[in-house]
mmCIF file of C-alpha atoms in Angstrom:
data_model
loop_
_atom_site.group_PDB
_atom_site.id
_atom_site.type_symbol
_atom_site.label_atom_id
_atom_site.label_comp_id
_atom_site.label_asym_id
_atom_site.label_seq_id
_atom_site.Cartn_x
_atom_site.Cartn_y
_atom_site.Cartn_z
ATOM 1 C CA MET A 1 52.114 18.342 -26.584
ATOM 2 C CA LYS A 2 52.824 14.700 -27.414
ATOM 3 C CA ARG A 3 53.366 12.220 -24.601
ATOM 4 C CA ARG A 4 54.383 8.567 -24.511
ATOM 5 C CA THR A 5 54.352 6.351 -21.434
ATOM 6 C CA PHE A 6 55.500 2.799 -22.088
ATOM 7 C CA PHE A 7 55.297 1.230 -18.651
ATOM 8 C CA LYS A 8 55.250 2.212 -15.043
ATOM 9 C CA THR A 9 55.511 0.080 -11.924
ATOM 10 C CA THR A 10 54.778 1.404 -8.451
ATOM 11 C CA PHE A 11 56.258 -0.411 -5.458
ATOM 12 C CA THR A 12 58.387 -0.029 -2.351
ATOM 13 C CA LEU A 13 61.947 -1.266 -2.059
ATOM 14 C CA SER A 14 60.829 -3.893 0.429
ATOM 15 C CA SER A 15 58.821 -5.556 -2.356
ATOM 16 C CA ALA A 16 61.698 -5.593 -4.845
ATOM 17 C CA ALA A 17 62.695 -9.160 -4.007
ATOM 18 C CA PHE A 18 59.151 -10.297 -4.769
ATOM 19 C CA LEU A 19 59.081 -8.482 -8.110
ATOM 20 C CA TYR A 20 62.545 -9.607 -9.136
ATOM 21 C CA PRO A 21 63.448 -13.013 -7.651
ATOM 22 C CA SER A 22 66.969 -12.759 -9.154
ATOM 23 C CA ILE A 23 67.743 -10.004 -6.645
ATOM 24 C CA ALA A 24 69.056 -11.761 -3.524
ATOM 25 C CA LEU A 25 68.988 -9.629 -0.413
ATOM 26 C CA ALA A 26 72.008 -10.193 1.829
ATOM 27 C CA THR A 27 73.231 -8.914 5.179
ATOM 28 C CA GLU A 28 76.974 -9.146 4.610
ATOM 29 C CA SER A 29 78.750 -6.025 3.419
ATOM 30 C CA ASN A 30 82.084 -5.192 1.868
ATOM 31 C CA PRO A 31 84.618 -2.776 3.427
ATOM 32 C CA PHE A 32 82.550 0.179 2.191
ATOM 33 C CA GLY A 33 79.288 -0.925 3.766
ATOM 34 C CA ILE A 34 77.642 -1.650 0.401
ATOM 35 C CA THR A 35 74.967 -4.345 0.685
ATOM 36 C CA LYS A 36 72.799 -6.295 -1.744
ATOM 37 C CA THR A 37 69.776 -4.172 -0.858
ATOM 38 C CA PRO A 38 68.294 -2.823 -4.122
ATOM 39 C CA ARG A 39 68.283 0.908 -4.812
ATOM 40 C CA LYS A 40 65.660 2.758 -6.864
ATOM 41 C CA PHE A 41 66.246 5.980 -8.781
ATOM 42 C CA LYS A 42 64.047 8.229 -10.879
ATOM 43 C CA VAL A 43 65.992 10.158 -13.523
ATOM 44 C CA SER A 44 64.550 13.239 -15.272
ATOM 45 C CA ASN A 45 66.095 14.631 -18.452
ATOM 46 C CA LYS A 46 65.260 17.905 -20.197
ATOM 47 C CA TYR A 47 66.376 18.955 -23.686
ATOM 48 C CA GLU A 48 65.934 22.301 -25.412
ATOM 49 C CA PHE A 49 67.166 23.720 -28.720
ATOM 50 C CA GLU A 50 67.118 27.184 -30.223
ATOM 51 C CA GLN A 51 64.364 27.755 -32.747
ATOM 52 C CA THR A 52 65.686 27.349 -36.267
ATOM 53 C CA LYS A 53 64.510 26.660 -39.809
ATOM 54 C CA GLU A 54 66.725 23.569 -39.895
ATOM 55 C CA ILE A 55 65.538 20.056 -39.075
ATOM 56 C CA THR A 56 66.590 19.109 -35.527
ATOM 57 C CA GLN A 57 67.382 15.499 -34.610
ATOM 58 C CA LEU A 58 68.256 13.967 -31.240
ATOM 59 C CA TRP A 59 69.481 10.477 -30.283
ATOM 60 C CA ILE A 60 69.285 9.676 -26.543
ATOM 61 C CA PRO A 61 70.905 6.547 -25.042
ATOM 62 C CA LEU A 62 68.411 4.621 -22.910
ATOM 63 C CA PRO A 63 69.140 2.462 -19.852
ATOM 64 C CA LYS A 64 69.873 -1.225 -20.291
ATOM 65 C CA ASP A 65 67.418 -3.735 -18.848
ATOM 66 C CA GLU A 66 69.491 -6.404 -17.096
ATOM 67 C CA ASP A 67 69.129 -8.672 -14.065
ATOM 68 C CA TYR A 68 71.118 -6.159 -11.987
ATOM 69 C CA GLN A 69 69.341 -3.106 -13.464
ATOM 70 C CA LYS A 70 65.593 -3.223 -14.059
ATOM 71 C CA VAL A 71 63.813 -0.394 -15.870
ATOM 72 C CA VAL A 72 60.459 0.020 -14.100
ATOM 73 C CA GLY A 73 59.180 3.254 -15.608
ATOM 74 C CA PHE A 74 59.714 5.218 -18.804
ATOM 75 C CA SER A 75 57.935 8.165 -20.406
ATOM 76 C CA TYR A 76 58.629 11.219 -22.558
ATOM 77 C CA ASN A 77 56.788 14.220 -23.910
ATOM 78 C CA GLY A 78 57.546 17.215 -26.119
ATOM 79 C CA ASN A 79 56.609 19.165 -29.250
ATOM 80 C CA TYR A 80 58.457 16.836 -31.628
ATOM 81 C CA SER A 81 57.303 15.797 -35.102
ATOM 82 C CA GLU A 82 58.215 12.161 -34.547
ATOM 83 C CA ALA A 83 59.788 9.998 -31.869
ATOM 84 C CA GLU A 84 60.513 6.283 -31.552
ATOM 85 C CA ILE A 85 62.711 3.831 -29.697
ATOM 86 C CA VAL A 86 65.246 2.417 -32.130
ATOM 87 C CA LYS A 87 67.586 -0.535 -31.687
ATOM 88 C CA ASN A 88 71.127 0.343 -32.768
ATOM 89 C CA PRO A 89 74.334 -1.738 -33.155
ATOM 90 C CA TYR A 90 75.717 -3.431 -30.032
ATOM 91 C CA ASN A 91 72.127 -4.003 -28.890
ATOM 92 C CA THR A 92 71.869 -0.310 -28.033
ATOM 93 C CA ARG A 93 68.441 1.176 -27.286
ATOM 94 C CA VAL A 94 68.048 4.792 -28.380
ATOM 95 C CA LEU A 95 65.180 7.252 -28.287
ATOM 96 C CA TYR A 96 65.256 9.003 -31.659
ATOM 97 C CA VAL A 97 63.428 12.359 -31.796
ATOM 98 C CA LYS A 98 62.942 14.677 -34.771
ATOM 99 C CA TRP A 99 61.544 18.187 -35.143
ATOM 100 C CA ASN A 100 60.479 19.303 -38.639
ATOM 101 C CA ASN A 101 58.421 22.355 -37.653
ATOM 102 C CA ALA A 102 60.362 25.625 -38.009
ATOM 103 C CA ASN A 103 57.717 27.435 -35.964
ATOM 104 C CA VAL A 104 58.509 25.703 -32.667
ATOM 105 C CA LYS A 105 61.360 25.825 -30.182
ATOM 106 C CA PRO A 106 62.257 22.100 -29.861
ATOM 107 C CA THR A 107 61.797 20.754 -26.332
ATOM 108 C CA LEU A 108 61.657 17.286 -24.784
ATOM 109 C CA ASP A 109 61.223 15.876 -21.275
ATOM 110 C CA LEU A 110 62.207 12.267 -20.571
ATOM 111 C CA ASP A 111 61.816 10.315 -17.314
ATOM 112 C CA PHE A 112 62.807 6.804 -16.374
ATOM 113 C CA ALA A 113 62.992 4.797 -13.159
ATOM 114 C CA VAL A 114 65.354 1.923 -12.405
ATOM 115 C CA VAL A 115 65.844 -0.580 -9.603
ATOM 116 C CA MET A 116 69.457 -1.681 -9.249
ATOM 117 C CA GLN A 117 71.506 -4.153 -7.260
ATOM 118 C CA GLU A 118 75.233 -4.178 -6.599
ATOM 119 C CA ARG A 119 77.116 -6.461 -8.993
ATOM 120 C CA THR A 120 79.607 -8.929 -7.572
ATOM 121 C CA THR A 121 81.486 -11.902 -9.022
ATOM 122 C CA ASP A 122 82.052 -15.470 -7.835
ATOM 123 C CA PHE A 123 85.489 -16.100 -9.325
ATOM 124 C CA SER A 124 85.444 -19.762 -8.219
ATOM 125 C CA LYS A 125 83.175 -20.513 -11.194
ATOM 126 C CA ALA A 126 85.796 -19.440 -13.773
ATOM 127 C CA THR A 127 87.046 -21.969 -16.326
ATOM 128 C CA SER A 128 89.956 -21.779 -18.749
ATOM 129 C CA SER A 129 87.796 -22.286 -21.837
ATOM 130 C CA THR A 130 88.119 -19.764 -24.656
ATOM 131 C CA ILE A 131 85.072 -20.996 -26.572
ATOM 132 C CA TYR A 132 82.590 -18.123 -26.343
ATOM 133 C CA PRO A 133 78.930 -17.617 -27.363
ATOM 134 C CA SER A 134 78.451 -15.915 -30.740
ATOM 135 C CA GLU A 135 77.119 -12.720 -29.153
ATOM 136 C CA VAL A 136 80.286 -12.493 -27.045
ATOM 137 C CA VAL A 137 82.741 -13.041 -29.921
ATOM 138 C CA GLU A 138 81.769 -9.598 -31.221
ATOM 139 C CA PHE A 139 83.725 -8.111 -28.323
ATOM 140 C CA LEU A 140 86.954 -9.750 -29.438
ATOM 141 C CA LYS A 141 87.006 -7.722 -32.648
ATOM 142 C CA GLY A 142 88.916 -4.508 -33.138
ATOM 143 C CA THR A 143 87.414 -1.111 -33.911
ATOM 144 C CA GLU A 144 88.946 2.210 -34.901
ATOM 145 C CA HIS A 145 89.546 3.262 -31.295
ATOM 146 C CA ILE A 146 89.952 -0.273 -29.876
ATOM 147 C CA PRO A 147 92.169 -1.987 -32.481
ATOM 148 C CA VAL A 148 93.472 -5.541 -32.379
ATOM 149 C CA THR A 149 96.932 -5.670 -34.002
ATOM 150 C CA SER A 150 100.053 -7.810 -33.867
ATOM 151 C CA LYS A 151 101.944 -4.926 -32.276
ATOM 152 C CA LEU A 152 99.403 -4.498 -29.482
ATOM 153 C CA THR A 153 99.180 -8.276 -28.992
ATOM 154 C CA LYS A 154 102.945 -8.411 -28.519
ATOM 155 C CA TYR A 155 102.696 -5.523 -26.050
ATOM 156 C CA VAL A 156 100.021 -7.192 -23.913
ATOM 157 C CA ASN A 157 101.826 -10.536 -23.975
ATOM 158 C CA GLU A 158 104.585 -8.878 -21.952
ATOM 159 C CA ILE A 159 102.042 -7.640 -19.426
ATOM 160 C CA VAL A 160 100.439 -11.081 -18.942
ATOM 161 C CA LYS A 161 103.698 -13.054 -18.964
ATOM 162 C CA GLY A 162 103.415 -15.830 -16.400
ATOM 163 C CA ALA A 163 99.612 -15.768 -16.343
ATOM 164 C CA ASN A 164 98.035 -18.959 -17.655
ATOM 165 C CA THR A 165 94.243 -18.671 -17.541
ATOM 166 C CA PRO A 166 92.039 -15.945 -19.046
ATOM 167 C CA LEU A 167 91.146 -14.782 -15.513
ATOM 168 C CA GLU A 168 94.811 -14.558 -14.488
ATOM 169 C CA LYS A 169 95.558 -12.579 -17.646
ATOM 170 C CA ALA A 170 92.621 -10.234 -17.003
ATOM 171 C CA LYS A 171 93.850 -9.582 -13.449
ATOM 172 C CA ALA A 172 97.375 -8.840 -14.724
ATOM 173 C CA ILE A 173 95.975 -6.363 -17.269
ATOM 174 C CA TYR A 174 93.810 -4.738 -14.589
ATOM 175 C CA ASN A 175 96.788 -4.366 -12.245
ATOM 176 C CA TRP A 176 98.851 -2.831 -15.053
ATOM 177 C CA THR A 177 96.043 -0.409 -15.943
ATOM 178 C CA VAL A 178 95.381 0.917 -12.438
ATOM 179 C CA SER A 179 99.088 1.217 -11.604
ATOM 180 C CA THR A 180 100.208 2.733 -14.942
ATOM 181 C CA MET A 181 97.349 5.037 -15.904
ATOM 182 C CA TYR A 182 96.223 8.097 -13.991
ATOM 183 C CA ARG A 183 93.309 10.518 -14.038
ATOM 184 C CA ASP A 184 94.010 13.725 -15.934
ATOM 185 C CA GLU A 185 91.498 16.421 -14.990
ATOM 186 C CA SER A 186 92.481 18.551 -17.992
ATOM 187 C CA VAL A 187 90.809 16.060 -20.361
ATOM 188 C CA ILE A 188 87.390 17.206 -21.591
ATOM 189 C CA GLY A 189 84.360 15.157 -20.544
ATOM 190 C CA CYS A 190 84.992 11.423 -20.341
ATOM 191 C CA GLY A 191 87.798 11.532 -22.926
ATOM 192 C CA VAL A 192 88.006 10.182 -26.471
ATOM 193 C CA GLY A 193 89.037 6.631 -25.636
ATOM 194 C CA ASP A 194 91.679 6.245 -28.366
ATOM 195 C CA ALA A 195 93.398 3.181 -26.920
ATOM 196 C CA LYS A 196 95.895 2.727 -29.759
ATOM 197 C CA LYS A 197 97.208 6.264 -29.382
ATOM 198 C CA SER A 198 97.320 6.006 -25.594
ATOM 199 C CA ILE A 199 99.338 2.781 -25.617
ATOM 200 C CA GLU A 200 101.673 3.441 -28.527
ATOM 201 C CA GLU A 201 102.417 7.043 -27.532
ATOM 202 C CA LYS A 202 102.491 6.221 -23.810
ATOM 203 C CA ILE A 203 99.744 8.744 -23.015
ATOM 204 C CA TYR A 204 98.786 7.222 -19.694
ATOM 205 C CA GLY A 205 96.732 10.139 -18.380
ATOM 206 C CA GLY A 206 93.048 10.430 -19.194
ATOM 207 C CA LYS A 207 89.466 10.249 -18.003
ATOM 208 C CA CYS A 208 87.178 7.239 -17.606
ATOM 209 C CA THR A 209 86.693 6.428 -21.309
ATOM 210 C CA ASP A 210 90.431 6.708 -21.965
ATOM 211 C CA ILE A 211 91.336 4.392 -19.078
ATOM 212 C CA SER A 212 88.533 1.888 -19.709
ATOM 213 C CA SER A 213 89.344 1.796 -23.433
ATOM 214 C CA VAL A 214 92.999 0.955 -22.802
ATOM 215 C CA PHE A 215 91.903 -1.791 -20.415
ATOM 216 C CA VAL A 216 89.439 -3.196 -22.955
ATOM 217 C CA CYS A 217 91.923 -2.924 -25.826
ATOM 218 C CA LEU A 218 94.589 -4.870 -23.936
ATOM 219 C CA LEU A 219 92.046 -7.552 -23.001
ATOM 220 C CA ARG A 220 90.919 -8.007 -26.610
ATOM 221 C CA ASN A 221 94.519 -8.264 -27.750
ATOM 222 C CA ALA A 222 94.974 -10.969 -25.103
ATOM 223 C CA LYS A 223 92.004 -12.773 -26.728
ATOM 224 C CA ILE A 224 89.650 -12.040 -23.835
ATOM 225 C CA PRO A 225 86.242 -10.557 -24.813
ATOM 226 C CA ALA A 226 85.839 -7.100 -23.285
ATOM 227 C CA ARG A 227 83.749 -3.974 -23.643
ATOM 228 C CA GLU A 228 83.323 -0.503 -22.227
ATOM 229 C CA THR A 229 79.922 0.254 -20.742
ATOM 230 C CA PHE A 230 78.750 3.861 -20.894
ATOM 231 C CA GLY A 231 76.313 5.293 -18.380
ATOM 232 C CA ILE A 232 75.737 7.996 -15.792
ATOM 233 C CA ARG A 233 76.182 8.344 -12.020
ATOM 234 C CA VAL A 234 72.805 8.834 -10.343
ATOM 235 C CA GLY A 235 73.346 8.760 -6.585
ATOM 236 C CA GLN A 236 75.519 8.809 -3.501
ATOM 237 C CA SER A 237 78.457 6.405 -3.390
ATOM 238 C CA LYS A 238 79.505 4.648 -0.202
ATOM 239 C CA ILE A 239 83.023 4.320 -1.587
ATOM 240 C CA SER A 240 83.823 7.976 -2.200
ATOM 241 C CA ASN A 241 82.136 11.218 -3.213
ATOM 242 C CA ALA A 242 84.377 10.964 -6.278
ATOM 243 C CA CYS A 243 82.222 8.006 -7.381
ATOM 244 C CA GLY A 244 78.891 9.804 -7.022
ATOM 245 C CA LYS A 245 77.163 12.120 -4.599
ATOM 246 C CA ALA A 246 73.708 13.432 -3.699
ATOM 247 C CA ASP A 247 72.153 15.575 -0.987
ATOM 248 C CA GLU A 248 70.733 14.186 2.257
ATOM 249 C CA LYS A 249 67.374 13.604 0.533
ATOM 250 C CA GLY A 250 68.910 11.592 -2.302
ATOM 251 C CA PHE A 251 68.603 14.315 -4.947
ATOM 252 C CA ALA A 252 71.427 15.022 -7.400
ATOM 253 C CA ASN A 253 72.005 17.264 -10.398
ATOM 254 C CA ILE A 254 73.745 14.758 -12.654
ATOM 255 C CA THR A 255 74.237 16.851 -15.791
ATOM 256 C CA GLY A 256 77.764 15.970 -16.846
ATOM 257 C CA ALA A 257 77.925 12.913 -14.528
ATOM 258 C CA GLN A 258 78.452 10.468 -17.412
ATOM 259 C CA HIS A 259 80.873 7.679 -16.557
ATOM 260 C CA CYS A 260 82.404 4.761 -18.463
ATOM 261 C CA ARG A 261 83.010 1.391 -16.801
ATOM 262 C CA ALA A 262 84.245 -1.892 -18.271
ATOM 263 C CA GLU A 263 83.456 -5.609 -18.440
ATOM 264 C CA PHE A 264 85.290 -8.717 -19.587
ATOM 265 C CA TYR A 265 83.966 -12.202 -20.268
ATOM 266 C CA ILE A 266 85.141 -15.369 -18.534
ATOM 267 C CA ASP A 267 83.682 -18.787 -19.294
ATOM 268 C CA GLY A 268 81.779 -20.159 -16.318
ATOM 269 C CA ILE A 269 81.137 -16.665 -14.941
ATOM 270 C CA GLY A 270 79.900 -14.531 -17.818
ATOM 271 C CA TRP A 271 80.486 -10.793 -17.920
ATOM 272 C CA VAL A 272 82.717 -9.589 -15.089
ATOM 273 C CA SER A 273 82.263 -5.984 -13.954
ATOM 274 C CA CYS A 274 85.316 -3.728 -13.552
ATOM 275 C CA ASP A 275 86.068 -0.042 -13.053
ATOM 276 C CA PRO A 276 89.790 0.729 -13.346
ATOM 277 C CA ALA A 277 89.013 4.403 -14.037
ATOM 278 C CA ASP A 278 87.379 4.974 -10.660
ATOM 279 C CA VAL A 279 90.408 3.511 -8.893
ATOM 280 C CA THR A 280 92.448 6.328 -10.411
ATOM 281 C CA LYS A 281 89.708 8.874 -9.659
ATOM 282 C CA VAL A 282 89.500 7.982 -5.965
ATOM 283 C CA LYS A 283 93.298 8.026 -5.729
ATOM 284 C CA LEU A 284 93.442 11.555 -7.147
ATOM 285 C CA ALA A 285 90.375 12.972 -5.380
ATOM 286 C CA GLU A 286 91.395 11.739 -1.935
ATOM 287 C CA LYS A 287 95.146 12.142 -2.508
ATOM 288 C CA LEU A 288 95.840 8.528 -1.548
ATOM 289 C CA PRO A 289 99.380 7.088 -1.763
ATOM 290 C CA ASN A 290 99.905 3.783 -3.572
ATOM 291 C CA ASP A 291 100.250 1.847 -0.307
ATOM 292 C CA ASP A 292 97.080 3.278 1.269
ATOM 293 C CA LYS A 293 94.714 0.624 2.658
ATOM 294 C CA LYS A 294 91.590 2.311 1.277
ATOM 295 C CA LEU A 295 93.104 2.507 -2.200
ATOM 296 C CA GLN A 296 93.863 -1.225 -2.034
ATOM 297 C CA ASN A 297 90.258 -1.906 -0.995
ATOM 298 C CA VAL A 298 88.975 0.232 -3.878
ATOM 299 C CA LYS A 299 91.249 -1.609 -6.304
ATOM 300 C CA ASP A 300 90.116 -5.009 -5.022
ATOM 301 C CA TYR A 301 86.439 -4.038 -5.051
ATOM 302 C CA PHE A 302 86.387 -2.713 -8.604
ATOM 303 C CA PHE A 303 87.837 -5.941 -10.006
ATOM 304 C CA GLY A 304 84.580 -7.866 -10.179
ATOM 305 C CA SER A 305 82.100 -5.411 -8.616
ATOM 306 C CA TRP A 306 79.991 -2.379 -9.474
ATOM 307 C CA GLU A 307 78.309 -0.218 -6.868
ATOM 308 C CA MET A 308 74.941 0.423 -8.461
ATOM 309 C CA ASN A 309 74.568 4.132 -7.942
ATOM 310 C CA TRP A 310 75.211 4.287 -11.689
ATOM 311 C CA VAL A 311 72.915 3.532 -14.642
ATOM 312 C CA GLY A 312 74.415 1.652 -17.593
ATOM 313 C CA PHE A 313 73.357 2.565 -21.139
ATOM 314 C CA ASN A 314 75.311 0.597 -23.749
ATOM 315 C CA SER A 315 78.669 -0.696 -25.005
ATOM 316 C CA ALA A 316 78.597 0.868 -28.482
ATOM 317 C CA ARG A 317 81.893 2.005 -30.078
ATOM 318 C CA ASP A 318 82.709 3.234 -33.588
ATOM 319 C CA PHE A 319 79.242 2.592 -35.003
ATOM 320 C CA ILE A 320 76.596 4.202 -37.213
ATOM 321 C CA LEU A 321 73.462 5.414 -35.488
ATOM 322 C CA GLU A 322 69.998 4.538 -36.738
ATOM 323 C CA PRO A 323 68.447 6.464 -38.382
ATOM 324 C CA LYS A 324 71.719 7.357 -40.059
ATOM 325 C CA PRO A 325 72.848 10.876 -39.081
ATOM 326 C CA THR A 326 74.753 13.342 -41.229
ATOM 327 C CA GLN A 327 77.993 12.682 -39.372
ATOM 328 C CA TYR A 328 79.181 9.109 -38.762
ATOM 329 C CA PRO A 329 80.511 6.836 -37.437
ATOM 330 C CA LEU A 330 79.998 7.817 -33.821
ATOM 331 C CA ASN A 331 82.841 7.170 -31.386
ATOM 332 C CA MET A 332 80.555 6.303 -28.461
ATOM 333 C CA LEU A 333 77.076 6.999 -27.067
ATOM 334 C CA GLY A 334 77.302 7.910 -23.412
ATOM 335 C CA TYR A 335 75.935 11.397 -24.036
ATOM 336 C CA PRO A 336 72.907 12.541 -26.056
ATOM 337 C CA TYR A 337 73.846 13.146 -29.687
ATOM 338 C CA ALA A 338 72.121 15.908 -31.673
ATOM 339 C CA GLU A 339 72.260 17.453 -35.133
ATOM 340 C CA VAL A 340 70.689 20.706 -36.273
ATOM 341 C CA GLY A 341 70.662 20.637 -40.042
ATOM 342 C CA GLU A 342 74.010 19.068 -40.950
ATOM 343 C CA ASP A 343 75.819 20.375 -37.872
ATOM 344 C CA ALA A 344 76.537 18.054 -34.941
ATOM 345 C CA LYS A 345 76.171 19.689 -31.534
ATOM 346 C CA ASP A 346 78.943 19.374 -28.955
ATOM 347 C CA TYR A 347 77.623 16.893 -26.383
ATOM 348 C CA TYR A 348 80.490 17.735 -24.022
ATOM 349 C CA ASN A 349 79.054 21.238 -23.771
ATOM 350 C CA PRO A 350 75.324 21.007 -22.983
ATOM 351 C CA LYS A 351 74.948 24.769 -23.366
ATOM 352 C CA THR A 352 75.199 24.314 -27.130
ATOM 353 C CA PHE A 353 71.790 22.708 -27.092
ATOM 354 C CA THR A 354 70.891 22.850 -23.398
ATOM 355 C CA TYR A 355 70.200 19.562 -21.705
ATOM 356 C CA SER A 356 70.014 18.811 -17.998
ATOM 357 C CA TYR A 357 69.742 15.614 -15.973
ATOM 358 C CA THR A 358 68.580 15.198 -12.374
ATOM 359 C CA SER A 359 68.183 12.093 -10.229
ATOM 360 C CA GLN A 360 66.137 11.306 -7.152
ATOM 361 C CA GLU A 361 66.791 8.190 -5.112
ATOM 362 C CA ILE A 362 63.596 6.697 -3.666
ATOM 363 C CA LEU A 363 64.731 6.194 -0.081
#
């Protein structure tokens, strides 16, 4: 059995401020009682394939390491032939695993631990500049599912009419998204995220990737850098059980808990966190009317904030994985992607190659 442990840090939450000075502990809370106190989660992933004579390959998205989300432990073990962490497009970290041996039933265990802090935004720092760093300009460009076209630009110009600054335009697009789009539970998984089709064919129902992709697409066509961020819910939400839940001991089975959020870039602030999809999810789950006070609080909170009971992976769309798989390009990487021989496995149906995720909050 091969095992790799890259780093591991042991500490209590009370020492988090010492370890990470950028995490500022605060006493004030928002309407949902969410504070700046860091939260720590350990996530355990298990993967298993049927024994076959074909080569089996697996690409697993790994958590980002940001000031609001610090990876403090990571290890994996299994009967693989080779495994390595590979950097992919959009600065995406992936664990690539390969099994060549036809005499084994491919298995892999992966564990990581993260310390996370709620993200909030100080909008008073926003400027009207549209001169962006080179690494941000990438998120102004169109892709197959997030195109930038004259037709879509004309469409979004109607939405932002009367808004003058990039921040005002972003708020107008957010308001349009959460009031026009709705959560459609019949959509499989997180959805495809085909923004062009959604907008042009007026398909306003969808899941988190569909809603976030429309939001991002409209922002890019308004010349505001934007990106989806794919990840997974790992713990109890103070906003709503619809936004994440766990038992009284902080344990959760999070297989299938993948969730897509969004960000846009404003000069003077940087990346601004948003979650229009969870506004629609809370509205549906709790059957809230449009004029409900809680729904308004949810809408206000998710324009500029993320409750960090969710681990972010990457912002990759319409890209080619490394090493290059048989099937490409890949629409997104919020789920593990696997190929057995030349056949891609259905990551929306973990039974096709059996994977399971669990999370334990360190209370």
